[in-house]
């Protein structure tokens, strides 16, 4: 049987030939098993459908991103003025050093905060010996992020991408709105914890959804992560105009509400996931819908889709869990390396973002310049660089540049170059832009190294590592009490070690189709181990039951003897 790609216009592509399967699903032994990427050759790798999905992706990711990045503003310290300081505006670090904190934990008597903006710092006087409360609130939020990444990644693989995405999206909007009315910092911390759960799940699912709807040549668009700058861009503009942290929080909770209702009715379920679940009719429906939106005429894909689904060796009833990421030596090494790459990318990115309020200049201007520069340059460093030199080399390149920037800041501060720290500010903002490339490469690892039924679990594991980094990063920022550039030394260490680990342990994935089953993952590993069939890798509960049965049989036999 021959499946031809028929497109409107004069351009024609070579037909895609696949032998028809008989009633029992047998194929020619020399036939190459079809993959979902072959379908893109028929319906088009990029078109109106992918454009719609990418716009939705930017809005959904933007909603999760600005909720996560809101910590830059909600715990920002505008500084305060003491009557005995001669009108000098001081930060909490300066106040502690000058000994102006009294026994009650306040910097001085009758202090006043700078009117530049409000935050939870100004709302509940989280300064001096209460300063740790602000960093703790951020850490608690990222604890929620960690839990959300675990829960919703598993929900997505079990019940579908769309259900997990809509649930986490709706919860994030409701909880963000509720946190805007928190009467105390304790209530605010609790609400931010649950908001973190929903936002963590939303980000984990969104990355997988868009990668499964793009063809191989355009899959790097999924790692461009423009939503991580479009969303926070909305946040920065709202904060600049409103200057009141509660009003900004309300805006962040409702700005994607129209897109949410559009997604309910028009966002498709992942055809890859449906095929893995043996729901062939639904998968064929969505594939045809994709072709219609891309203005392509396609033949009956029912046999092709069923053949691709039958090629999956593990029954659809079997479930993968996070433990399957570590079922062989090669999988364990690769998975740990991917998680470490996510950890370092998150730790450095959130650490740098948290340092923005301590840099020279206006907070909104610094954030705005960083975001705009990243949006402009990101198209190059996240799409062309990974496709030019490969994923495995792109990550060490970006992390190496970041390490140089961190070392530069450290040297400048030790030598006390420029009292106003303007050079340090510029170098820090450059590293912030470069880190977006490292993030993009690490996202590619988690989506391109694992099969469909484990892809959301792999990104969930990466998100777990990233959220752990988010928990630690606010506490690491407190190292500036010992030296102002101490946090940068820590960032530089993680940048160097992660670049080495990725280059040595991660296989190159550029140009390869997304793996459809576990065998494809093991055969691409750079770790030299004996090949293992996916049929041998049973889910842990079945494996434990099997081992228990074997032990019982052996015990019975021994008793008979």
C-alpha positions as a printed NumPy array, in Angstrom:
array([[  0.   ,   0.   ,   0.   ],
       [  1.312,   3.462,  -0.87 ],
       [  0.457,   6.55 ,   1.163],
       [  1.015,   9.718,  -0.807],
       [  1.239,  13.212,   0.535],
       [ -1.101,  15.404,  -1.498],
       [ -0.743,  19.119,  -1.   ],
       [ -2.325,  22.117,  -2.514],
       [  0.09 ,  23.881,  -4.817],
       [  2.832,  22.829,  -7.2  ],
       [  5.231,  21.291,  -4.681],
       [  5.239,  17.512,  -4.527],
       [  7.191,  15.259,  -2.216],
       [  8.184,  11.646,  -2.85 ],
       [  5.512,   9.158,  -1.808],
       [  5.835,   7.278,   1.442],
       [  5.662,   3.554,   0.766],
       [  4.568,   1.058,   3.369],
       [  3.43 ,  -2.467,   2.732],
       [ -0.097,  -3.256,   3.852],
       [ -0.544,  -5.541,   6.771],
       [ -2.746,  -8.589,   6.621],
       [ -5.63 ,  -9.304,   8.906],
       [ -3.34 , -10.616,  11.626],
       [ -1.098,  -7.613,  11.554],
       [  1.933,  -9.429,  10.112],
       [  4.402,  -7.439,   8.048],
       [  7.317,  -8.032,   5.788],
       [ 10.35 ,  -8.833,   7.894],
       [ 12.38 ,  -6.207,   6.079],
       [  9.721,  -3.524,   6.55 ],
       [ 10.862,  -0.599,   8.66 ],
       [  8.36 ,  -0.139,  11.5  ],
       [  6.348,   3.067,  10.98 ],
       [  6.564,   5.881,  13.501],
       [  4.376,   8.888,  14.143],
       [  7.023,  11.09 ,  12.557],
       [  6.172,   9.361,   9.249],
       [  2.66 ,  10.808,   9.52 ],
       [  4.11 ,  14.325,   9.492],
       [  5.517,  13.579,   6.032],
       [  1.916,  13.138,   4.913],
       [  0.031,  15.845,   6.818],
       [  2.896,  18.369,   6.965],
       [  5.431,  19.115,   9.677],
       [  4.392,  22.744,   9.924],
       [  1.161,  24.42 ,   8.946],
       [ -1.962,  26.142,  10.269],
       [ -2.519,  23.413,  12.848],
       [  0.996,  23.692,  14.26 ],
       [  0.663,  27.496,  14.27 ],
       [ -2.533,  27.221,  16.341],
       [ -0.884,  24.756,  18.715],
       [  2.188,  26.945,  19.114],
       [  0.108,  30.041,  19.939],
       [ -1.809,  28.036,  22.526],
       [  1.467,  26.658,  23.822],
       [  2.89 ,  30.156,  24.318],
       [ -0.22 ,  31.291,  26.205],
       [ -0.427,  28.182,  28.405],
       [  3.265,  28.163,  29.187],
       [  3.165,  31.914,  29.706],
       [  0.469,  31.47 ,  32.335],
       [  2.584,  28.952,  34.227],
       [  5.776,  30.949,  33.752],
       [  4.519,  34.24 ,  35.154],
       [  3.033,  32.456,  38.176],
       [  6.41 ,  30.82 ,  38.806],
       [  8.494,  33.93 ,  38.106],
       [  6.218,  36.065,  40.277],
       [  8.612,  35.365,  43.151],
       [ 10.923,  37.975,  41.618],
       [  8.328,  40.627,  42.461],
       [  6.32 ,  39.344,  45.426],
       [  9.422,  39.089,  47.652],
       [ 11.279,  42.048,  46.135],
       [ 12.754,  44.429,  48.706],
       [ 12.374,  48.116,  47.721],
       [ 14.508,  49.242,  50.665],
       [ 13.543,  51.529,  53.532],
       [ 14.547,  54.809,  55.12 ],
       [ 15.384,  55.342,  58.771],
       [ 15.036,  58.78 ,  60.437],
       [ 18.608,  58.528,  61.751],
       [ 20.161,  57.456,  58.423],
       [ 20.166,  60.909,  56.888],
       [ 17.574,  59.926,  54.337],
       [ 19.747,  57.074,  53.042],
       [ 17.735,  54.239,  51.515],
       [ 19.082,  50.947,  52.854],
       [ 18.455,  47.304,  52.153],
       [ 18.021,  44.646,  54.818],
       [ 21.66 ,  43.568,  54.322],
       [ 22.923,  47.137,  54.817],
       [ 20.721,  47.58 ,  57.884],
       [ 22.052,  44.467,  59.566],
       [ 25.627,  45.518,  58.829],
       [ 25.036,  49.003,  60.223],
       [ 23.434,  47.562,  63.374],
       [ 20.138,  49.424,  62.909],
       [ 17.907,  46.413,  63.645],
       [ 16.438,  46.599,  67.128],
       [ 15.275,  43.811,  69.432],
       [ 11.816,  43.712,  67.843],
       [ 13.356,  42.698,  64.521],
       [ 12.724,  46.003,  62.756],
       [ 15.52 ,  48.029,  61.145],
       [ 14.858,  51.117,  63.236],
       [ 12.072,  53.083,  64.838],
       [  9.53 ,  54.719,  62.513],
       [ 11.142,  53.298,  59.363],
       [  9.438,  53.834,  56.018],
       [  9.645,  51.694,  52.88 ],
       [ 10.505,  53.163,  49.52 ],
       [  7.281,  54.042,  47.649],
       [  8.643,  52.618,  44.37 ],
       [  6.518,  49.47 ,  44.666],
       [  4.863,  47.189,  47.221],
       [  5.467,  43.497,  47.887],
       [  4.991,  40.936,  50.616],
       [  8.118,  42.448,  52.159],
       [  6.38 ,  45.786,  52.651],
       [  3.021,  44.168,  53.47 ],
       [  4.249,  42.143,  56.443],
       [  7.607,  43.795,  57.269],
       [  9.721,  40.801,  56.225],
       [ 13.078,  42.435,  56.931],
       [ 16.041,  41.959,  59.269],
       [ 15.456,  38.861,  61.386],
       [ 12.193,  38.233,  59.49 ],
       [ 13.936,  38.255,  56.136],
       [ 14.136,  34.454,  56.094],
       [ 10.325,  34.303,  55.864],
       [ 10.421,  35.764,  52.348],
       [ 12.929,  33.209,  51.076],
       [ 11.009,  30.44 ,  52.851],
       [  7.792,  31.435,  51.055],
       [  9.599,  31.075,  47.742],
       [ 11.037,  27.703,  48.736],
       [  7.608,  26.449,  49.834],
       [  6.189,  27.486,  46.466],
       [  8.812,  25.394,  44.696],
       [  8.076,  22.445,  46.977],
       [  4.575,  22.638,  45.525],
       [  6.096,  22.842,  42.046],
       [  7.998,  19.633,  42.711],
       [  4.88 ,  17.779,  43.856],
       [  2.875,  19.095,  40.904],
       [  5.474,  17.953,  38.391],
       [  5.33 ,  14.422,  39.819],
       [  1.55 ,  14.173,  40.104],
       [  0.501,  15.728,  36.804],
       [  3.18 ,  13.968,  34.758],
       [  1.767,  10.644,  35.913],
       [ -1.817,  11.84 ,  35.372],
       [ -0.916,  12.924,  31.859],
       [  0.482,   9.514,  30.932],
       [ -2.434,   7.648,  32.5  ],
       [ -5.464,   9.779,  31.582],
       [ -4.297,  11.932,  28.676],
       [ -2.418,  15.151,  28.008],
       [ -5.504,  17.327,  27.584],
       [ -7.186,  16.386,  30.877],
       [ -3.991,  16.934,  32.85 ],
       [ -3.306,  20.237,  31.104],
       [ -6.791,  21.726,  31.562],
       [ -6.976,  20.618,  35.208],
       [ -3.632,  22.143,  36.161],
       [ -4.359,  25.287,  34.135],
       [ -7.725,  25.918,  35.81 ],
       [ -6.301,  25.243,  39.276],
       [ -3.387,  27.628,  38.73 ],
       [ -5.712,  30.505,  37.796],
       [ -8.085,  29.943,  40.721],
       [ -5.323,  29.585,  43.312],
       [ -3.34 ,  32.564,  42.018],
       [ -6.491,  34.687,  42.291],
       [ -7.144,  33.422,  45.822],
       [ -3.578,  34.193,  46.954],
       [ -4.137,  37.835,  45.949],
       [ -6.473,  38.196,  48.943],
       [ -4.335,  36.465,  51.589],
       [ -4.726,  38.317,  54.931],
       [ -1.463,  37.05 ,  56.494],
       [  1.878,  35.785,  55.313],
       [  1.029,  32.32 ,  56.648],
       [ -2.148,  32.167,  54.55 ],
       [ -0.229,  33.495,  51.569],
       [  2.449,  30.798,  51.985],
       [ -0.177,  28.042,  52.097],
       [ -1.951,  29.337,  48.988],
       [  1.358,  29.716,  47.146],
       [  2.165,  26.105,  47.978],
       [ -0.984,  24.846,  46.227],
       [ -0.493,  27.35 ,  43.406],
       [  2.967,  25.851,  42.968],
       [  1.474,  22.361,  42.606],
       [ -0.79 ,  23.461,  39.758],
       [  1.858,  25.593,  38.019],
       [  4.448,  22.809,  38.232],
       [  2.032,  20.361,  36.66 ],
       [  1.078,  22.838,  33.936],
       [  4.679,  23.393,  32.846],
       [  5.477,  19.661,  32.932],
       [  2.546,  18.735,  30.677],
       [  2.806,  21.672,  28.269],
       [  6.355,  20.841,  27.162],
       [  5.372,  17.313,  26.186],
       [  2.166,  18.357,  24.42 ],
       [  3.829,  20.747,  21.98 ],
       [  6.768,  18.423,  21.247],
       [  4.336,  15.653,  20.223],
       [  2.544,  17.895,  17.719],
       [  5.646,  19.148,  15.89 ],
       [  7.637,  17.345,  13.207],
       [ 11.328,  16.482,  13.687],
       [ 12.632,  19.561,  11.868],
       [ 10.554,  21.947,  13.968],
       [ 10.635,  20.2  ,  17.327],
       [ 13.248,  22.593,  18.66 ],
       [ 10.474,  25.23 ,  18.639],
       [  9.139,  23.413,  21.689],
       [ 12.297,  24.364,  23.548],
       [ 12.271,  27.98 ,  22.404],
       [ 10.015,  28.558,  25.393],
       [  8.864,  31.969,  24.236],
       [  6.077,  31.638,  26.808],
       [  8.668,  31.903,  29.575],
       [  9.318,  35.469,  28.39 ],
       [  5.932,  36.438,  26.994],
       [  4.207,  35.565,  30.287],
       [  6.724,  37.292,  32.568],
       [  6.646,  40.193,  30.102],
       [  2.952,  40.608,  30.938],
       [  3.921,  40.4  ,  34.605],
       [  6.589,  43.112,  34.306],
       [  4.289,  45.498,  32.408],
       [  1.501,  44.953,  34.945],
       [  3.883,  45.548,  37.846],
       [  5.308,  48.693,  36.249],
       [  1.827,  50.155,  35.703],
       [  0.159,  49.029,  38.947],
       [  3.042,  48.93 ,  41.48 ],
       [  0.736,  47.076,  43.924],
       [  1.577,  43.373,  44.357],
       [ -2.034,  42.265,  44.982],
       [ -3.326,  43.926,  41.801],
       [ -0.516,  42.378,  39.802],
       [ -1.395,  38.946,  41.193],
       [ -5.026,  39.373,  40.096],
       [ -3.947,  40.286,  36.557],
       [ -1.731,  37.209,  36.349],
       [ -4.628,  34.978,  37.38 ],
       [ -7.092,  36.078,  34.675],
       [ -5.137,  37.141,  31.579],
       [ -5.283,  33.684,  29.915],
       [ -8.936,  33.005,  30.779],
       [-10.194,  33.479,  27.151],
       [ -7.529,  31.058,  25.877],
       [ -8.626,  28.519,  28.492],
       [-12.173,  28.376,  27.101],
       [-10.816,  28.045,  23.568],
       [ -8.65 ,  25.134,  24.705],
       [-11.637,  23.314,  26.224],
       [-13.327,  23.015,  22.838],
       [-10.488,  23.061,  20.301],
       [ -7.33 ,  21.729,  21.919],
       [ -6.769,  18.157,  20.641],
       [ -5.655,  15.128,  22.59 ],
       [ -2.194,  13.846,  21.686],
       [ -2.521,  11.376,  18.79 ],
       [  0.718,   9.717,  19.901],
       [ -0.786,   9.035,  23.324],
       [ -4.034,   7.735,  21.799],
       [ -2.123,   5.299,  19.578],
       [ -0.143,   4.01 ,  22.538],
       [ -3.453,   3.444,  24.325],
       [ -4.803,   1.538,  21.277],
       [ -7.517,   4.153,  20.779],
       [ -6.983,   4.131,  17.026],
       [-10.274,   5.688,  15.914],
       [ -9.733,   8.78 ,  18.058],
       [ -6.133,   9.042,  16.891],
       [ -7.203,   8.847,  13.253],
       [ -9.837,  11.536,  13.887],
       [ -7.273,  13.989,  15.259],
       [ -4.715,  13.181,  12.563],
       [ -7.313,  13.929,   9.898],
       [ -8.232,  17.136,  11.702],
       [ -4.562,  18.13 ,  11.649],
       [ -4.42 ,  17.404,   7.906],
       [ -7.569,  19.46 ,   7.247],
       [ -6.171,  22.47 ,   9.086],
       [ -2.924,  22.139,   7.116],
       [ -4.972,  21.87 ,   3.878],
       [ -3.67 ,  18.411,   3.076],
       [ -5.666,  15.566,   1.559],
       [ -4.693,  12.204,   2.972],
       [ -5.807,   8.631,   2.311],
       [ -7.292,   6.344,   4.939],
       [ -4.689,   6.153,   7.705],
       [ -6.482,   3.492,   9.724],
       [ -4.169,   0.633,   8.699],
       [ -1.063,   2.778,   9.088],
       [ -2.036,   3.898,  12.599],
       [ -2.951,   0.385,  13.699],
       [  0.303,  -0.979,  12.286],
       [  2.239,   1.65 ,  14.216],
       [  0.329,   0.86 ,  17.388],
       [  0.852,  -2.891,  16.984],
       [  4.578,  -2.251,  16.656],
       [  4.599,  -1.243,  20.316],
       [  5.672,  -4.442,  22.045],
       [  4.304,  -3.699,  25.494],
       [  0.549,  -4.079,  26.014],
       [ -1.422,  -0.87 ,  26.412],
       [ -2.631,  -2.019,  29.832],
       [  0.88 ,  -1.87 ,  31.286],
       [  1.87 ,   1.283,  33.134],
       [  5.24 ,   2.986,  33.256],
       [  6.377,   4.754,  36.399],
       [  9.364,   6.847,  37.416],
       [ 11.133,   3.644,  38.425],
       [ 11.265,   2.616,  34.753],
       [ 13.699,   5.479,  34.159],
       [ 16.252,   3.517,  36.195],
       [ 15.537,  -0.083,  35.173],
       [ 18.899,  -0.622,  33.464],
       [ 22.339,   0.828,  33.969],
       [ 22.263,   2.835,  30.756],
       [ 18.785,   4.208,  31.475],
       [ 19.76 ,   5.122,  35.03 ],
       [ 22.928,   6.978,  33.996],
       [ 21.131,   8.809,  31.195],
       [ 18.131,   9.727,  33.37 ],
       [ 20.301,  11.001,  36.222],
       [ 22.293,  13.121,  33.784],
       [ 19.115,  14.602,  32.286],
       [ 17.807,  15.39 ,  35.77 ],
       [ 21.11 ,  17.004,  36.755],
       [ 21.011,  19.163,  33.624],
       [ 17.51 ,  20.33 ,  34.56 ],
       [ 18.603,  20.926,  38.153],
       [ 21.547,  23.116,  37.148],
       [ 19.552,  25.039,  34.529],
       [ 16.843,  25.785,  37.084],
       [ 19.213,  26.589,  39.956],
       [ 21.238,  29.083,  37.934],
       [ 18.228,  30.667,  36.181],
       [ 16.209,  31.2  ,  39.359],
       [ 19.317,  32.301,  41.212],
       [ 20.111,  34.964,  38.621],
       [ 16.452,  36.094,  38.543],
       [ 16.505,  36.465,  42.32 ],
       [ 19.616,  38.651,  42.084],
       [ 17.891,  41.166,  39.79 ],
       [ 16.581,  43.28 ,  42.672],
       [ 20.135,  43.632,  44.053],
       [ 21.665,  44.866,  40.789],
       [ 22.349,  48.447,  39.796],
       [ 19.447,  50.329,  38.212],
       [ 15.678,  50.062,  38.187],
       [ 14.235,  46.581,  38.875],
       [ 11.636,  46.815,  36.091],
       [ 14.182,  48.133,  33.603],
       [ 16.632,  45.327,  34.403],
       [ 13.951,  42.673,  34.057],
       [ 12.562,  44.253,  30.885],
       [ 15.935,  44.468,  29.147],
       [ 16.757,  40.891,  30.109],
       [ 13.414,  39.577,  28.845],
       [ 13.513,  41.508,  25.552],
       [ 17.103,  40.507,  24.815],
       [ 16.286,  36.874,  25.553],
       [ 13.228,  36.883,  23.263],
       [ 15.245,  38.319,  20.372],
       [ 18.318,  36.125,  20.772],
       [ 16.479,  32.995,  21.921],
       [ 15.26 ,  32.251,  18.395],
       [ 18.881,  31.835,  17.375],
       [ 20.326,  30.06 ,  20.406],
       [ 17.371,  27.708,  20.958],
       [ 16.599,  26.741,  17.352],
       [ 19.637,  27.202,  15.122],
       [ 22.475,  26.391,  17.51 ],
       [ 21.106,  22.977,  18.643],
       [ 20.379,  22.102,  15.002],
       [ 23.766,  23.347,  13.881],
       [ 26.132,  21.7  ,  16.361],
       [ 23.748,  19.166,  17.917],
       [ 22.011,  18.966,  21.267],
       [ 24.911,  17.312,  23.087],
       [ 27.32 ,  20.16 ,  22.25 ],
       [ 24.826,  23.024,  22.582],
       [ 24.223,  22.544,  26.312],
       [ 27.939,  22.567,  27.289],
       [ 28.455,  25.612,  25.053],
       [ 25.762,  27.665,  26.815],
       [ 26.761,  26.471,  30.265],
       [ 30.418,  27.221,  29.525],
       [ 29.569,  30.818,  28.62 ],
       [ 27.488,  31.09 ,  31.8  ],
       [ 30.403,  29.803,  33.899],
       [ 32.683,  32.446,  32.367],
       [ 30.121,  35.151,  33.217],
       [ 29.829,  33.927,  36.81 ],
       [ 33.626,  33.867,  37.18 ],
       [ 33.824,  37.397,  35.761],
       [ 31.344,  38.736,  38.33 ],
       [ 33.257,  36.998,  41.109],
       [ 36.581,  38.525,  40.031],
       [ 35.104,  42.012,  39.576],
       [ 33.605,  41.931,  43.071],
       [ 36.78 ,  40.589,  44.683],
       [ 38.822,  43.319,  42.993],
       [ 36.055,  45.837,  43.857],
       [ 35.854,  47.111,  40.285],
       [ 33.158,  49.779,  39.843],
       [ 31.484,  50.621,  43.13 ],
       [ 28.082,  50.875,  41.478],
       [ 28.534,  47.32 ,  40.076],
       [ 27.428,  48.334,  36.58 ],
       [ 29.809,  45.839,  34.846],
       [ 28.526,  43.086,  37.126],
       [ 24.972,  44.006,  36.194],
       [ 25.723,  43.766,  32.474],
       [ 27.515,  40.418,  32.787],
       [ 24.696,  39.002,  34.934],
       [ 22.086,  40.003,  32.356],
       [ 24.17 ,  38.407,  29.567],
       [ 24.291,  35.149,  31.519],
       [ 20.525,  35.343,  31.987],
       [ 20.063,  35.426,  28.209],
       [ 22.528,  32.6  ,  27.566],
       [ 20.849,  30.384,  30.159],
       [ 17.732,  30.274,  27.999],
       [ 19.756,  28.266,  25.483],
       [ 20.829,  25.791,  28.158],
       [ 17.215,  25.41 ,  29.212],
       [ 16.201,  24.7  ,  25.629],
       [ 18.823,  21.99 ,  25.168],
       [ 17.926,  20.289,  28.453],
       [ 14.262,  20.223,  27.419],
       [ 15.186,  18.505,  24.17 ],
       [ 16.933,  15.728,  26.084],
       [ 13.85 ,  14.847,  28.107],
       [ 11.505,  14.817,  25.093],
       [ 13.748,  13.184,  22.472],
       [ 15.446,  10.45 ,  24.505],
       [ 12.349,   8.634,  25.778],
       [  9.404,   6.809,  24.178],
       [  5.884,   8.2  ,  24.054],
       [  4.566,   6.353,  27.103],
       [  7.512,   7.568,  29.202],
       [  7.971,  11.031,  27.746],
       [  5.792,  12.822,  30.267],
       [  7.401,  10.83 ,  33.071],
       [ 10.869,  11.863,  31.866],
       [  9.936,  15.535,  31.729],
       [  8.25 ,  15.1  ,  35.088],
       [ 11.499,  13.732,  36.518],
       [ 13.331,  16.694,  35.017],
       [ 10.783,  19.023,  36.546],
       [ 11.28 ,  17.345,  39.908],
       [ 14.996,  18.102,  39.699],
       [ 14.269,  21.658,  38.543],
       [ 11.838,  22.242,  41.392],
       [ 14.354,  20.939,  43.935],
       [ 16.739,  23.525,  42.516],
       [ 14.01 ,  26.136,  42.91 ],
       [ 13.66 ,  25.203,  46.565],
       [ 17.402,  25.552,  47.193],
       [ 18.077,  28.638,  45.045],
       [ 16.393,  31.209,  47.374],
       [ 18.383,  29.855,  50.308],
       [ 21.629,  29.956,  48.311],
       [ 20.981,  33.646,  47.666],
       [ 21.38 ,  34.24 ,  51.411],
       [ 25.097,  33.512,  50.974],
       [ 25.486,  37.181,  50.013],
       [ 25.506,  37.861,  53.77 ],
       [ 29.074,  36.514,  53.748],
       [ 30.171,  37.969,  50.402],
       [ 28.089,  39.764,  47.814],
       [ 29.305,  37.497,  44.965],
       [ 29.265,  34.197,  46.911],
       [ 26.108,  32.975,  45.116],
       [ 27.82 ,  33.489,  41.745],
       [ 30.613,  31.093,  42.745],
       [ 27.998,  28.409,  43.399],
       [ 26.279,  29.099,  40.058],
       [ 29.604,  28.788,  38.243],
       [ 30.347,  25.422,  39.871],
       [ 27.06 ,  23.908,  38.703],
       [ 27.494,  25.347,  35.212],
       [ 30.872,  23.64 ,  34.784],
       [ 29.924,  20.254,  36.234],
       [ 26.658,  19.948,  34.29 ],
       [ 28.294,  20.814,  30.959],
       [ 30.873,  18.05 ,  31.46 ],
       [ 28.22 ,  15.498,  32.481],
       [ 26.01 ,  16.182,  29.462],
       [ 28.84 ,  16.073,  26.943],
       [ 30.15 ,  12.771,  28.285],
       [ 26.937,  10.876,  29.076],
       [ 24.118,  12.103,  26.818],
       [ 23.705,  10.664,  23.281],
       [ 23.057,  12.943,  20.309],
       [ 19.37 ,  13.015,  19.32 ],
       [ 19.3  ,  15.546,  16.494],
       [ 17.838,  14.143,  13.284],
       [ 16.463,  11.012,  14.927],
       [ 12.734,  10.243,  15.136],
       [ 11.165,  10.296,  18.567],
       [ 11.456,   6.787,  20.07 ],
       [  8.176,   4.9  ,  20.192],
       [  9.212,   2.094,  22.576],
       [ 11.849,   1.313,  25.154],
       [ 14.215,  -0.553,  22.833],
       [ 14.924,   2.67 ,  20.931],
       [ 16.068,   4.369,  24.131],
       [ 18.481,   1.674,  25.199],
       [ 20.118,   1.33 ,  21.788],
       [ 20.917,   5.063,  21.656],
       [ 22.619,   5.19 ,  25.054],
       [ 26.287,   6.198,  25.139],
       [ 26.863,   3.858,  28.085],
       [ 28.147,   0.493,  26.85 ],
       [ 25.875,  -2.163,  28.29 ],
       [ 24.286,  -5.353,  27.09 ],
       [ 21.15 ,  -4.735,  25.026],
       [ 17.885,  -5.358,  26.868],
       [ 14.527,  -6.023,  25.269],
       [ 11.625,  -3.892,  26.405],
       [  9.608,  -7.033,  26.997],
       [ 12.095,  -7.96 ,  29.721],
       [ 11.539,  -4.685,  31.556],
       [  8.314,  -5.339,  33.401],
       [  6.695,  -2.712,  35.619],
       [  8.007,  -2.981,  39.165],
       [  4.825,  -4.395,  40.766],
       [  4.739,  -7.269,  38.275],
       [  8.455,  -7.798,  38.694],
       [  8.098,  -8.   ,  42.47 ],
       [  5.174, -10.398,  42.158],
       [  7.161, -12.527,  39.745],
       [ 10.165, -12.587,  42.076],
       [  7.95 , -13.41 ,  45.047],
       [  6.38 , -16.284,  43.13 ],
       [  9.798, -17.569,  42.114],
       [ 11.072, -17.433,  45.695],
       [  7.946, -19.185,  46.904],
       [  8.328, -21.932,  44.303],
       [ 11.985, -22.392,  45.197],
       [ 11.123, -22.566,  48.906],
       [  8.422, -25.174,  48.263],
       [ 10.823, -27.243,  46.188],
       [ 13.44 , -27.038,  48.92 ],
       [ 10.927, -28.179,  51.533],
       [ 10.01 , -31.18 ,  49.403],
       [ 13.652, -32.129,  49.113]])
